Amino acid sequence: SKPDLHHGFSNDADKHNVGIHEFVHLVDMADGQTDGFPERVTKYEYCAPWFEFVHHKINEMENSSSNINDYATTNSAEFFAVSSEYFFERPKMLKKKHPKLYEYLSQFYQQNLAELEADVAPKKNAPCPCGSGKKYKRCCMPAS
């Protein structure tokens, strides 16, 4: 919906963005199928490892708790879209907690967003980017 789209871009730290999610489905669909394996992946050496990794990660998430939204376990297309939301919204967190997933998405998108995010981290007394209204240091700031 339009409100969900606006919310996704107004809160860049909640790991949920309908615009990114649906755009990733369009990227995935460029080869004629929405299957979580976009054409770009199939042309590179990490194609087979990506296929195996996706299935392994979905199984892992189904059998244990994960900080990635459970919707990602629906199928490989949703896994690709949901994990891409995390890649663009919380790259440092994704790199820390799911380094292999971050590495694959970084290769696919040709971006190293975790390094860029370090340049724009909020100050500890600034409002938390999650939108809670609390100070960053009392909300989402990682413990040192």
Short mmCIF file of C-alpha atoms in Angstrom, two decimals:
data_model
loop_
_atom_site.label_atom_id
_atom_site.label_comp_id
_atom_site.label_asym_id
_atom_site.label_seq_id
_atom_site.Cartn_x
_atom_site.Cartn_y
_atom_site.Cartn_z
CA SER A 1 0.00 0.00 0.00
CA LYS A 2 1.05 3.60 -0.40
CA PRO A 3 1.29 4.22 3.38
CA ASP A 4 3.52 1.13 3.75
CA LEU A 5 5.71 2.40 0.93
CA HIS A 6 6.07 5.80 2.60
CA HIS A 7 6.76 4.20 5.99
CA GLY A 8 9.49 2.02 4.49
CA PHE A 9 11.43 5.03 3.31
CA SER A 10 10.75 7.17 6.38
CA ASN A 11 12.25 4.62 8.80
CA ASP A 12 15.56 3.34 7.50
CA ALA A 13 16.44 1.17 10.50
CA ASP A 14 13.45 -1.13 11.02
CA LYS A 15 14.63 -3.74 8.48
CA HIS A 16 11.35 -3.46 6.57
CA ASN A 17 10.89 -1.57 3.33
CA VAL A 18 8.09 -2.45 0.90
CA GLY A 19 9.74 -0.40 -1.88
CA ILE A 20 13.02 -2.29 -1.65
CA HIS A 21 11.21 -5.62 -1.23
CA GLU A 22 9.04 -5.21 -4.34
CA PHE A 23 11.89 -3.76 -6.40
CA VAL A 24 13.98 -6.84 -5.58
CA HIS A 25 11.15 -9.02 -6.89
CA LEU A 26 11.29 -7.03 -10.16
CA VAL A 27 15.06 -7.55 -10.38
CA ASP A 28 14.50 -11.24 -9.70
CA MET A 29 11.77 -11.40 -12.36
CA ALA A 30 14.02 -9.99 -15.12
CA ASP A 31 14.86 -13.54 -16.24
CA GLY A 32 11.16 -14.43 -16.49
CA GLN A 33 10.86 -16.13 -13.09
CA THR A 34 10.44 -14.84 -9.56
CA ASP A 35 12.43 -17.58 -7.87
CA GLY A 36 15.09 -15.91 -5.71
CA PHE A 37 17.77 -16.60 -8.30
CA PRO A 38 18.02 -13.50 -10.49
CA GLU A 39 19.68 -13.66 -13.87
CA ARG A 40 22.74 -11.79 -12.60
CA VAL A 41 23.45 -14.54 -10.04
CA THR A 42 23.26 -17.29 -12.66
CA LYS A 43 26.04 -15.65 -14.69
CA TYR A 44 28.66 -15.71 -11.94
CA GLU A 45 30.81 -18.31 -10.23
CA TYR A 46 28.83 -18.00 -7.00
CA CYS A 47 25.66 -19.32 -8.69
CA ALA A 48 25.76 -22.90 -7.32
CA PRO A 49 26.97 -21.84 -3.86
CA TRP A 50 24.16 -19.23 -3.70
CA PHE A 51 21.51 -21.87 -4.55
CA GLU A 52 22.85 -24.18 -1.83
CA PHE A 53 23.23 -21.35 0.67
CA VAL A 54 19.64 -20.12 0.23
CA HIS A 55 18.18 -23.56 0.87
CA HIS A 56 20.50 -24.12 3.84
CA LYS A 57 19.69 -20.71 5.35
CA ILE A 58 15.93 -21.19 4.96
CA ASN A 59 16.17 -24.59 6.70
CA GLU A 60 18.33 -23.08 9.43
CA MET A 61 15.83 -20.27 10.01
CA GLU A 62 12.91 -22.72 10.13
CA ASN A 63 14.66 -24.80 12.80
CA SER A 64 16.05 -22.07 15.05
CA SER A 65 15.44 -18.46 15.96
CA SER A 66 16.77 -15.76 13.67
CA ASN A 67 16.67 -11.98 13.69
CA ILE A 68 15.60 -12.11 10.03
CA ASN A 69 11.84 -11.90 9.50
CA ASP A 70 10.27 -15.37 9.25
CA TYR A 71 8.58 -14.34 6.00
CA ALA A 72 11.96 -15.00 4.37
CA THR A 73 11.37 -18.74 4.87
CA THR A 74 8.28 -18.71 2.62
CA ASN A 75 10.39 -19.54 -0.46
CA SER A 76 13.64 -18.53 -2.14
CA ALA A 77 12.08 -15.47 -3.81
CA GLU A 78 10.92 -14.08 -0.47
CA PHE A 79 14.26 -14.98 1.11
CA PHE A 80 16.03 -12.89 -1.54
CA ALA A 81 13.63 -9.95 -1.11
CA VAL A 82 13.57 -9.96 2.71
CA SER A 83 17.33 -10.40 3.07
CA SER A 84 17.81 -7.54 0.58
CA GLU A 85 15.69 -5.31 2.84
CA TYR A 86 18.10 -6.12 5.68
CA PHE A 87 21.09 -5.54 3.39
CA PHE A 88 19.95 -2.02 2.53
CA GLU A 89 18.38 -1.06 5.86
CA ARG A 90 20.78 -2.63 8.41
CA PRO A 91 23.97 -3.65 6.57
CA LYS A 92 26.26 -3.63 9.61
CA MET A 93 23.89 -5.84 11.58
CA LEU A 94 23.51 -8.23 8.64
CA LYS A 95 27.27 -8.41 8.16
CA LYS A 96 27.84 -9.12 11.85
CA LYS A 97 25.08 -11.70 12.37
CA HIS A 98 24.92 -13.26 8.89
CA PRO A 99 28.34 -12.63 7.29
CA LYS A 100 27.98 -15.14 4.45
CA LEU A 101 24.57 -13.74 3.46
CA TYR A 102 25.99 -10.22 3.59
CA GLU A 103 28.92 -11.34 1.42
CA TYR A 104 26.64 -12.82 -1.26
CA LEU A 105 24.37 -9.77 -1.35
CA SER A 106 27.38 -7.46 -1.38
CA GLN A 107 28.72 -9.31 -4.43
CA PHE A 108 25.33 -9.29 -6.13
CA TYR A 109 24.64 -5.58 -5.56
CA GLN A 110 28.34 -4.64 -5.88
CA GLN A 111 28.04 -2.60 -2.68
CA ASN A 112 29.76 -2.72 0.69
CA LEU A 113 27.13 -0.82 2.64
CA ALA A 114 28.40 -1.86 6.07
CA GLU A 115 31.49 0.26 5.46
CA LEU A 116 29.45 3.21 4.19
CA GLU A 117 27.07 3.04 7.15
CA ALA A 118 29.98 3.59 9.55
CA ASP A 119 30.32 7.08 8.09
CA VAL A 120 26.74 8.02 8.95
CA ALA A 121 26.17 6.38 12.35
CA PRO A 122 23.98 8.56 14.59
CA LYS A 123 25.47 10.28 17.61
CA LYS A 124 24.66 8.57 20.91
CA ASN A 125 22.36 11.40 22.12
CA ALA A 126 20.56 11.75 18.78
CA PRO A 127 17.02 10.41 18.37
CA CYS A 128 17.09 6.71 17.59
CA PRO A 129 16.66 6.06 13.84
CA CYS A 130 14.15 3.28 14.61
CA GLY A 131 11.55 5.96 15.34
CA SER A 132 10.94 5.01 19.00
CA GLY A 133 11.44 8.58 20.21
CA LYS A 134 14.18 7.45 22.60
CA LYS A 135 17.80 8.53 22.44
CA TYR A 136 19.93 6.27 20.29
CA LYS A 137 22.10 5.29 23.29
CA ARG A 138 19.01 4.09 25.21
CA CYS A 139 17.47 2.20 22.32
CA CYS A 140 19.24 0.58 19.36
CA MET A 141 22.86 1.65 19.87
CA PRO A 142 25.03 -1.50 19.89
CA ALA A 143 26.84 -2.20 23.14
CA SER A 144 30.56 -1.61 22.79
#
